[in-house]
């Protein structure tokens, strides 16, 4: 195809004219990489599988072809270990006894439990269960549910979601939008941080945004973990939780009310937990893949703008009934990795002041563990990473008048994105569904948690031409199914346009004098100050 001619302002503000680098991002290029990564030969790119390793090798080869330098010495691969833990349900047991005797528990129906201690056998005997409300410690809101209580060795009972608190007519936390404090991984992290033996999260459909069945068999799956080691983790249904509330002289609604008070303190439930958990533990080797375009400005080249997209998916399901046993993950997220490769092709035709790092991460489907590992052992000092652009399940149904990104209102990358979108005569849109807490459900969260400002590209919804299929219905039919494959419903012209906008945004971020920052009062602002030594 023909490259458009364009002029771009370089670092020294001299206009350089030539083929528009953004025009290197094309629907055809996106489709080719997405097709290669979602091919049956990649066997669903399961973390720690041969298919996953094959996908990593393909990405490394493409990064080299594009002209990126290896991020780790002479290698594009950033290896790390993951521990897989699968409970032996038949050999495990759990009971809870209180004033009314033992609770009637049914495994994976009223409670699902597991261990991430990494031990073959965990035994807990008559351990007190302490209700800790939402279990939130948020200095920026002056909120502390623990208030110095010693909960070491106890089992902590948490409510899901953020405290729904209004003060002086203002919603604390994110109001209806879910902050990280409202996500279940935060609850488990809190339990580990406080030295608890375990954590039980009370499930209600309202506080989780999905029914119990979505989490109901978590304890029977293989769980991968890096961020919290606990003897016991569990989800408990609302009916069982009512029994505990009753023993505390209240109801589940009463517990929610209690926990919404600033004065809340942890309190004993009068229930004691006994558990014997047998777990098969194994360690696997896996890897993220990263390539670098070195920046051109001597003063800024040691700062990095990072692109992330997860290349792992669900692997194979040999027990699936039909002929197809491969989770191709074309939308989730072969096409997102294709998108960051295309962006790399555009970037190598420019001379950004800051360096750009392209990272295809693994183990997202296991709980954003690949990006967590990247942030824990980054190939450059963490404080040199100033921004993250994440792409996960982007637009595949055509061109829209809106361009959407989660995090739009939370930091200055969002401001730059909005400016670029509007210069193109389009509308910038934020999170299409804030209550679900999507910002905390893909890899950008690993960056945000340590203070790095991040933006997460979404699919716009205001289509110029009616899409070939209803996007919502398509998602319901194919999300996390073996049928997530490139098909006739796909039209990548929309993603081509979206990624050109993302590229333009990232180029401006890479060339700006100031590094990105969170909007004042944001939940990640404190971490930002600590990471970069700012006031
Ligand atoms: Zn997924």
Coordinates of C-alpha atoms and ligand atoms in Angstrom, one line a residue:
X1 CA 0.0 0.0 0.0
X2 CA 1.0 3.6 -0.4
X3 CA 2.4 5.5 2.5
X4 CA 0.8 8.9 3.1
X5 CA 3.2 11.8 3.2
X6 CA 3.4 13.6 6.4
X7 CA 5.5 16.1 8.4
X8 CA 6.3 15.3 12.0
X9 CA 7.9 17.6 14.5
X10 CA 11.2 16.1 15.8
X11 CA 12.8 16.7 19.1
X12 CA 14.5 19.8 17.9
X13 CA 11.3 21.0 16.4
X14 CA 12.6 20.7 12.9
X15 CA 9.9 19.4 10.6
X16 CA 10.9 16.2 9.0
X17 CA 8.8 15.1 6.0
X18 CA 8.5 11.6 4.8
X19 CA 6.1 8.6 4.7
X20 CA 3.8 8.8 7.6
X21 CA 5.0 6.2 10.2
X22 CA 1.4 5.7 11.4
X23 CA 0.6 4.4 7.9
X24 CA 2.7 1.3 8.6
X25 CA -0.1 0.2 10.9
X26 CA -2.5 -1.7 8.6
X27 CA -5.5 -4.0 8.9
X28 CA -3.6 -6.5 6.7
X29 CA -0.6 -6.5 8.9
X30 CA -2.7 -6.8 12.0
X31 CA -4.6 -9.8 10.5
X32 CA -1.4 -11.6 9.5
X33 CA 0.1 -11.6 13.0
X34 CA -3.2 -12.3 14.7
X35 CA -3.6 -15.3 12.3
X36 CA -0.2 -16.6 13.0
X37 CA -0.6 -16.4 16.8
X38 CA -4.1 -17.9 16.8
X39 CA -3.2 -20.7 14.4
X40 CA -4.0 -24.2 15.7
X41 CA -0.3 -25.0 15.7
X42 CA 0.1 -22.6 18.7
X43 CA -2.3 -24.9 20.6
X44 CA -4.0 -22.1 22.5
X45 CA -0.8 -20.5 23.9
X46 CA -1.3 -21.9 27.3
X47 CA 1.2 -20.6 29.9
X48 CA 4.0 -23.1 30.4
X49 CA 3.0 -25.3 27.4
X50 CA 4.9 -26.0 24.2
X51 CA 2.3 -23.9 22.3
X52 CA 2.9 -21.0 24.6
X53 CA 6.7 -21.3 24.1
X54 CA 6.2 -21.5 20.3
X55 CA 4.2 -18.2 20.4
X56 CA 7.0 -16.6 22.4
X57 CA 9.5 -17.6 19.8
X58 CA 7.3 -16.2 17.0
X59 CA 7.0 -12.9 18.8
X60 CA 10.8 -12.7 19.5
X61 CA 11.4 -13.4 15.8
X62 CA 9.0 -10.7 14.7
X63 CA 10.5 -8.2 17.2
X64 CA 13.9 -8.9 15.6
X65 CA 12.5 -8.5 12.1
X66 CA 10.9 -5.2 13.0
X67 CA 14.3 -3.9 14.2
X68 CA 13.8 -3.9 18.0
X69 CA 16.8 -4.6 20.2
X70 CA 16.5 -7.5 22.7
X71 CA 15.4 -6.2 26.1
X72 CA 17.6 -8.7 28.1
X73 CA 21.2 -8.8 27.0
X74 CA 21.1 -10.7 23.7
X75 CA 17.6 -12.2 24.3
X76 CA 14.1 -11.1 23.8
X77 CA 12.9 -13.6 26.4
X78 CA 12.4 -12.7 30.0
X79 CA 12.1 -16.0 31.8
X80 CA 10.4 -16.5 35.2
X81 CA 9.0 -19.3 37.3
X82 CA 5.4 -19.9 38.2
X83 CA 4.0 -22.3 40.8
X84 CA 0.9 -24.1 39.9
X85 CA -1.3 -25.4 42.8
X86 CA -4.2 -27.8 42.4
X87 CA -6.2 -29.0 45.3
X88 CA -6.9 -32.7 45.7
X89 CA -10.6 -32.2 46.5
X90 CA -11.3 -35.8 47.6
X91 CA -8.4 -35.6 50.1
X92 CA -9.3 -32.2 51.5
X93 CA -11.9 -30.9 54.0
X94 CA -13.1 -27.7 55.6
X95 CA -15.4 -27.1 58.5
X96 CA -16.6 -24.0 60.3
X97 CA -18.1 -24.2 63.8
X98 CA -19.9 -21.5 65.7
X99 CA -22.6 -21.0 68.3
X100 CA -25.1 -22.7 66.1
X101 CA -22.9 -25.7 65.4
X102 CA -21.2 -26.6 62.1
X103 CA -22.2 -24.7 59.0
X104 CA -23.6 -26.9 56.2
X105 CA -21.0 -26.5 53.5
X106 CA -21.0 -28.0 50.0
X107 CA -17.7 -27.9 48.1
X108 CA -17.8 -25.6 45.1
X109 CA -21.5 -24.9 45.7
X110 CA -21.7 -22.8 48.9
X111 CA -18.0 -22.4 49.4
X112 CA -14.9 -22.9 47.2
X113 CA -11.5 -23.0 48.9
X114 CA -7.9 -23.6 48.1
X115 CA -4.4 -23.0 49.3
X116 CA -1.6 -20.9 47.7
X117 CA 1.0 -21.7 50.4
X118 CA 2.9 -23.9 48.0
X119 CA 2.8 -26.7 50.6
X120 CA 1.7 -30.3 49.9
X121 CA -0.5 -30.3 53.0
X122 CA -2.0 -27.4 55.1
X123 CA -3.7 -28.1 58.4
X124 CA -5.6 -25.4 60.2
X125 CA -7.3 -26.2 63.6
X126 CA -10.0 -24.1 65.2
X127 CA -8.6 -20.9 63.8
X128 CA -10.7 -17.8 64.7
X129 CA -12.6 -16.2 61.8
X130 CA -12.4 -12.4 62.1
X131 CA -14.6 -10.1 60.1
X132 CA -12.5 -7.2 58.7
X133 CA -15.3 -5.5 56.7
X134 CA -13.9 -4.4 53.3
X135 CA -10.4 -4.8 54.6
X136 CA -9.3 -1.5 53.0
X137 CA -6.4 0.6 54.0
X138 CA -6.5 3.8 51.9
X139 CA -4.4 6.6 53.3
X140 CA -5.5 9.0 50.5
X141 CA -9.1 8.6 51.9
X142 CA -8.0 8.5 55.5
X143 CA -9.6 5.0 55.6
X144 CA -8.3 2.1 57.7
X145 CA -10.4 -1.0 58.4
X146 CA -7.7 -2.7 60.5
X147 CA -6.9 0.1 62.9
X148 CA -3.8 -1.7 64.2
X149 CA -5.7 -5.0 65.0
X150 CA -3.4 -8.0 65.3
X151 CA -4.9 -10.6 62.9
X152 CA -1.8 -12.7 62.5
X153 CA -2.6 -16.4 62.2
X154 CA -6.4 -15.7 61.9
X155 CA -8.7 -16.3 59.0
X156 CA -10.1 -13.0 57.7
X157 CA -13.6 -12.6 56.4
X158 CA -13.9 -9.9 53.8
X159 CA -16.7 -8.1 52.0
X160 CA -16.1 -7.7 48.2
X161 CA -16.1 -4.2 46.5
X162 CA -15.2 -0.8 47.9
X163 CA -16.9 0.8 51.0
X164 CA -19.9 2.6 49.5
X165 CA -19.3 5.8 51.4
X166 CA -20.5 9.4 50.8
X167 CA -19.1 12.2 52.8
X168 CA -20.3 15.8 52.4
X169 CA -22.3 14.8 49.4
X170 CA -19.2 13.3 47.7
X171 CA -18.6 9.6 47.0
X172 CA -15.4 8.4 48.5
X173 CA -13.4 5.8 46.5
X174 CA -14.7 5.7 42.9
X175 CA -18.4 6.1 43.7
X176 CA -20.1 3.5 41.5
X177 CA -16.8 2.8 39.7
X178 CA -14.8 0.0 41.3
X179 CA -11.3 0.9 42.5
X180 CA -8.5 -1.6 43.1
X181 CA -9.5 -1.7 46.8
X182 CA -12.8 -3.3 45.7
X183 CA -11.2 -6.1 43.7
X184 CA -10.9 -9.6 45.3
X185 CA -7.1 -9.9 44.6
X186 CA -6.6 -6.9 46.9
X187 CA -8.4 -8.7 49.7
X188 CA -6.1 -11.7 49.4
X189 CA -3.1 -9.4 49.3
X190 CA -4.3 -7.7 52.4
X191 CA -4.6 -11.0 54.3
X192 CA -1.1 -12.0 53.3
X193 CA 0.3 -8.6 54.2
X194 CA -1.2 -8.8 57.7
X195 CA 0.2 -12.3 58.3
X196 CA -3.2 -13.9 58.3
X197 CA -3.5 -17.7 57.8
X198 CA -6.3 -17.3 55.3
X199 CA -9.0 -15.1 53.7
X200 CA -12.6 -15.7 52.9
X201 CA -14.4 -13.3 50.5
X202 CA -18.2 -13.1 50.9
X203 CA -19.8 -13.4 47.6
X204 CA -22.9 -11.5 46.7
X205 CA -23.9 -11.0 43.1
X206 CA -24.3 -7.2 43.7
X207 CA -20.8 -6.8 45.2
X208 CA -19.0 -9.0 42.7
X209 CA -20.9 -8.0 39.5
X210 CA -21.2 -11.7 38.6
X211 CA -23.0 -14.8 40.1
X212 CA -21.3 -17.3 42.5
X213 CA -21.0 -19.8 39.6
X214 CA -18.3 -17.7 38.0
X215 CA -16.0 -18.2 41.0
X216 CA -17.6 -21.3 42.4
X217 CA -15.1 -23.8 41.1
X218 CA -11.9 -21.7 41.7
X219 CA -10.8 -24.1 44.4
X220 CA -10.9 -27.0 42.0
X221 CA -8.8 -25.5 39.3
X222 CA -5.1 -25.3 39.1
X223 CA -4.2 -21.9 40.6
X224 CA -1.1 -20.0 39.7
X225 CA 0.3 -17.6 42.2
X226 CA 3.0 -15.0 42.8
X227 CA 1.5 -12.2 44.8
X228 CA 0.0 -13.8 47.9
X229 CA 1.0 -16.9 49.8
X230 CA -1.9 -18.0 52.0
X231 CA -2.7 -21.3 53.7
X232 CA -6.4 -20.8 52.8
X233 CA -8.3 -18.8 50.3
X234 CA -12.0 -19.0 49.8
X235 CA -15.2 -17.6 48.3
X236 CA -18.3 -18.2 50.4
X237 CA -21.9 -17.7 49.2
X238 CA -24.3 -15.2 50.7
X239 CA -26.6 -17.9 52.3
X240 CA -23.7 -19.3 54.3
X241 CA -22.6 -15.8 55.2
X242 CA -26.0 -15.0 56.6
X243 CA -25.5 -17.7 59.2
X244 CA -22.3 -16.2 60.3
X245 CA -23.9 -12.7 60.4
X246 CA -26.7 -14.2 62.6
X247 CA -24.2 -15.5 65.1
X248 CA -22.7 -12.0 65.3
X249 CA -26.2 -10.7 66.1
X250 CA -26.9 -9.1 62.8
X251 CA -27.6 -9.9 59.1
X252 CA -25.5 -9.8 56.0
X253 CA -27.0 -6.4 55.2
X254 CA -26.1 -5.4 58.7
X255 CA -22.5 -6.4 58.1
X256 CA -22.4 -4.3 54.9
X257 CA -23.8 -1.3 56.9
X258 CA -21.3 -1.8 59.7
X259 CA -18.3 -1.9 57.3
X260 CA -19.4 1.3 55.6
X261 CA -18.5 3.2 58.8
X262 CA -15.2 5.0 59.1
X263 CA -15.2 3.8 62.8
X264 CA -15.3 0.1 61.7
X265 CA -13.0 -2.2 63.6
X266 CA -12.3 -5.9 63.0
X267 CA -14.5 -8.2 65.1
X268 CA -14.6 -11.9 65.9
X269 CA -17.3 -13.8 64.2
X270 CA -17.4 -16.5 67.0
X271 CA -16.8 -19.1 64.2
X272 CA -13.7 -21.3 64.1
X273 CA -12.3 -22.9 61.0
X274 CA -10.7 -26.3 60.6
X275 CA -9.2 -27.3 57.3
X276 CA -7.0 -30.0 55.8
X277 CA -5.9 -29.0 52.3
X278 CA -3.9 -31.4 50.1
X279 CA -2.4 -29.7 47.1
X280 CA -0.4 -30.9 44.1
X281 CA 2.4 -28.3 43.6
X282 CA 4.5 -27.9 40.5
X283 CA 6.8 -25.2 39.2
X284 CA 7.0 -24.3 35.5
X285 CA 9.3 -22.1 33.5
X286 CA 7.7 -19.5 31.3
X287 CA 8.6 -16.1 29.7
X288 CA 7.6 -12.7 28.8
X289 CA 8.9 -11.4 25.4
X290 CA 10.4 -7.8 25.2
X291 CA 12.1 -5.7 22.5
X292 CA 13.3 -2.1 22.7
X293 CA 13.6 0.9 20.4
X294 CA 16.3 3.1 22.0
X295 CA 15.4 6.7 22.5
X296 CA 17.2 9.5 20.7
X297 CA 17.5 12.1 23.5
X298 CA 20.6 11.7 25.7
X299 CA 18.7 13.1 28.7
X300 CA 15.5 11.1 28.2
X301 CA 16.6 7.8 26.5
X302 CA 16.9 6.1 29.9
X303 CA 13.1 6.6 30.4
X304 CA 10.8 4.0 28.8
X305 CA 7.3 4.1 27.4
X306 CA 6.1 0.5 27.6
X307 CA 3.5 -1.3 25.4
X308 CA 2.0 -4.5 26.8
X309 CA -0.3 -7.1 25.4
X310 CA -0.7 -10.6 26.7
X311 CA 0.1 -13.5 24.3
X312 CA -1.1 -16.3 26.5
X313 CA -4.5 -17.8 26.3
X314 CA -6.3 -20.9 27.7
X315 CA -4.4 -23.6 25.9
X316 CA -6.2 -26.9 25.0
X317 CA -9.2 -28.6 26.4
X318 CA -8.8 -32.2 25.4
X319 CA -12.1 -33.2 27.1
X320 CA -14.2 -30.8 25.0
X321 CA -16.9 -32.7 23.3
X322 CA -16.5 -31.6 19.7
X323 CA -13.6 -31.9 17.2
X324 CA -12.2 -28.5 18.2
X325 CA -10.2 -28.7 21.4
X326 CA -8.0 -25.6 20.9
X327 CA -8.7 -22.2 22.6
X328 CA -7.3 -20.1 19.7
X329 CA -7.7 -16.8 21.5
X330 CA -7.7 -14.8 18.3
X331 CA -9.5 -11.8 19.9
X332 CA -8.1 -12.6 23.4
X333 CA -5.4 -11.6 22.7
X334 CA -3.6 -12.6 19.6
X335 CA -4.9 -9.5 17.9
X336 CA -3.7 -7.3 20.8
X337 CA -0.2 -8.7 20.4
X338 CA -0.4 -8.0 16.6
X339 CA -1.5 -4.5 17.5
X340 CA 1.7 -3.8 19.6
X341 CA 3.8 -5.3 16.8
X342 CA 2.3 -3.0 14.3
X343 CA 2.9 -0.1 16.6
X344 CA 6.5 -1.1 16.9
X345 CA 6.7 -1.0 13.0
X346 CA 5.5 2.5 13.1
X347 CA 7.8 3.5 15.9
X348 CA 11.0 2.3 14.2
X349 CA 10.3 4.8 11.5
X350 CA 10.6 7.6 14.1
X351 CA 13.2 8.9 16.5
X352 CA 11.3 9.2 19.8
X353 CA 13.2 11.0 22.6
X354 CA 12.4 8.4 25.2
X355 CA 12.9 4.7 24.6
X356 CA 10.0 2.5 23.8
X357 CA 9.7 -1.1 25.1
X358 CA 7.3 -3.6 23.6
X359 CA 6.3 -6.4 26.0
X360 CA 4.2 -9.5 25.1
X361 CA 3.4 -10.8 28.5
X362 CA 2.2 -14.3 29.5
X363 CA 0.0 -15.7 32.3
X364 CA -2.6 -12.9 32.0
X365 CA -5.4 -15.5 32.0
X366 CA -3.9 -16.9 35.3
X367 CA -4.4 -13.4 37.0
X368 CA -2.0 -10.9 35.2
X369 CA 0.9 -12.9 36.6
X370 CA 3.2 -12.3 33.6
X371 CA 3.0 -8.5 33.9
X372 CA 3.4 -8.8 37.7
X373 CA 6.6 -10.8 37.1
X374 CA 7.8 -8.1 34.7
X375 CA 7.2 -5.4 37.2
X376 CA 8.9 -7.4 39.9
X377 CA 12.0 -8.1 37.8
X378 CA 12.0 -5.5 35.1
X379 CA 14.8 -5.5 32.5
X380 CA 15.5 -1.8 33.4
X381 CA 15.1 -0.1 36.8
X382 CA 11.4 0.3 37.4
X383 CA 11.6 4.0 38.0
X384 CA 12.8 4.4 34.4
X385 CA 9.5 3.1 33.1
X386 CA 7.2 6.2 32.9
X387 CA 4.1 4.9 31.1
X388 CA 2.2 1.7 30.1
X389 CA -0.1 1.3 27.1
X390 CA -2.0 -2.0 27.3
X391 CA -3.9 -3.7 24.5
X392 CA -6.2 -6.6 25.4
X393 CA -9.2 -7.6 23.2
X394 CA -9.3 -4.4 21.1
X395 CA -11.7 -3.4 18.4
X396 CA -12.4 -6.1 15.8
X397 CA -15.8 -5.1 14.3
X398 CA -15.0 -2.0 12.3
X399 CA -14.5 1.8 12.5
X400 CA -16.2 3.8 15.2
X401 CA -16.7 7.5 15.9
X402 CA -15.5 7.0 19.4
X403 CA -12.1 5.8 20.6
X404 CA -12.2 4.3 24.1
X405 CA -9.6 3.8 26.7
X406 CA -9.9 2.9 30.4
X407 CA -7.9 5.2 32.5
X408 CA -8.8 8.2 30.3
X409 CA -9.7 10.4 33.3
X410 CA -7.0 9.1 35.6
X411 CA -3.7 10.5 34.3
X412 CA -2.0 12.7 31.8
X413 CA -1.6 9.9 29.2
X414 CA -5.4 10.1 29.0
X415 CA -5.3 13.8 28.5
X416 CA -2.9 13.4 25.5
X417 CA -5.0 10.5 24.1
X418 CA -8.1 12.7 24.3
X419 CA -6.3 15.6 22.5
X420 CA -5.2 13.3 19.7
X421 CA -8.6 11.7 19.3
X422 CA -10.3 15.1 19.1
X423 CA -7.8 16.4 16.6
X424 CA -8.9 13.5 14.4
X425 CA -12.5 14.8 14.7
X426 CA -13.4 11.8 16.9
X427 CA -14.8 11.4 20.4
X428 CA -12.7 10.0 23.3
X429 CA -14.7 7.6 25.6
X430 CA -13.7 6.2 28.9
X431 CA -14.6 2.8 30.5
X432 CA -17.7 1.4 28.9
X433 CA -18.6 -0.4 32.2
X434 CA -17.0 1.2 35.2
X435 CA -18.7 -0.9 37.9
X436 CA -17.0 -4.1 36.7
X437 CA -13.6 -2.7 37.5
X438 CA -12.0 -3.6 34.1
X439 CA -9.0 -1.3 34.8
X440 CA -8.0 -3.9 37.4
X441 CA -8.5 -6.9 35.2
X442 CA -5.8 -6.7 32.6
X443 CA -2.0 -6.1 32.6
X444 CA -2.0 -2.4 33.1
X445 CA -3.0 -2.9 36.7
X446 CA 0.5 -4.4 37.5
X447 CA 2.0 -1.1 36.4
X448 CA -0.6 1.1 38.0
X449 CA -0.1 -0.7 41.4
X450 CA 3.6 0.4 41.5
X451 CA 2.7 3.9 40.5
X452 CA 3.3 3.8 36.7
X453 CA 0.5 5.8 34.8
X454 CA -1.3 3.5 32.4
X455 CA -3.9 3.5 29.7
X456 CA -5.9 0.5 28.5
X457 CA -7.3 0.7 25.0
X458 CA -10.9 -0.4 24.6
X459 CA -13.2 -1.0 21.6
X460 CA -15.4 2.0 20.8
X461 CA -19.1 1.3 20.4
X462 CA -20.4 4.0 18.0
X463 CA -19.9 2.2 14.6
X464 CA -19.8 4.2 11.3
X465 CA -21.1 1.1 9.4
X466 CA -23.2 -1.4 11.3
X467 CA -20.9 -4.3 12.2
X468 CA -21.4 -7.7 10.6
X469 CA -22.5 -9.1 14.0
X470 CA -23.8 -7.7 17.3
X471 CA -20.5 -7.2 19.3
X472 CA -22.2 -8.0 22.6
X473 CA -23.7 -11.2 21.3
X474 CA -20.4 -12.1 19.6
X475 CA -18.6 -11.7 23.0
X476 CA -21.1 -13.8 24.8
X477 CA -20.8 -16.6 22.2
X478 CA -17.1 -16.7 21.8
X479 CA -15.3 -15.2 24.8
X480 CA -13.1 -17.8 26.4
X481 CA -14.5 -20.4 24.0
X482 CA -12.7 -22.6 21.4
X483 CA -14.6 -20.6 18.8
X484 CA -12.6 -17.4 19.5
X485 CA -11.1 -17.5 15.9
X486 CA -10.6 -15.0 13.1
X487 CA -13.9 -15.1 11.1
X488 CA -16.0 -13.3 8.6
X489 CA -17.3 -11.0 11.4
X490 CA -13.9 -9.4 11.7
X491 CA -13.1 -6.0 10.2
X492 CA -9.7 -4.7 11.4
X493 CA -10.0 -1.3 9.8
X494 CA -11.2 0.0 13.1
X495 CA -8.2 -1.4 15.0
X496 CA -5.9 0.0 12.3
X497 CA -7.4 3.5 13.0
X498 CA -7.4 3.0 16.8
X499 CA -3.7 1.9 16.8
X500 CA -2.6 4.8 14.7
X501 CA -4.2 7.1 17.3
X502 CA -2.5 5.1 20.1
X503 CA 0.8 5.4 18.3
X504 CA 0.4 9.2 17.9
X505 CA -0.5 9.4 21.6
X506 CA 2.5 7.4 22.7
X507 CA 4.9 9.3 20.4
X508 CA 3.8 12.5 22.1
X509 CA 4.2 11.0 25.5
X510 CA 7.7 9.8 24.5
X511 CA 8.7 13.2 23.2
X512 CA 7.1 15.4 26.0
X513 CA 9.4 17.2 28.4
X514 CA 7.5 16.0 31.4
X515 CA 6.8 12.4 32.2
X516 CA 3.1 11.3 32.7
X517 CA 1.5 11.6 36.1
X518 CA -1.8 10.7 37.8
X519 CA -4.5 13.2 38.3
X520 CA -4.3 14.7 41.8
X521 CA -6.0 12.5 44.4
X522 CA -5.8 9.3 42.3
X523 CA -5.5 6.1 44.2
X524 CA -2.0 5.4 42.6
X525 CA -0.6 8.9 43.2
X526 CA 1.3 8.0 46.4
X527 CA 3.0 5.1 44.7
X528 CA 3.9 7.4 41.8
X529 CA 5.6 9.9 44.2
X530 CA 7.5 7.1 45.9
X531 CA 8.6 5.4 42.7
X532 CA 9.9 8.5 41.0
X533 CA 11.0 10.5 44.1
X534 CA 8.5 13.3 43.4
X535 CA 6.5 15.5 45.7
Ligands
LIG1 ZN1 -9.0 -13.8 28.6

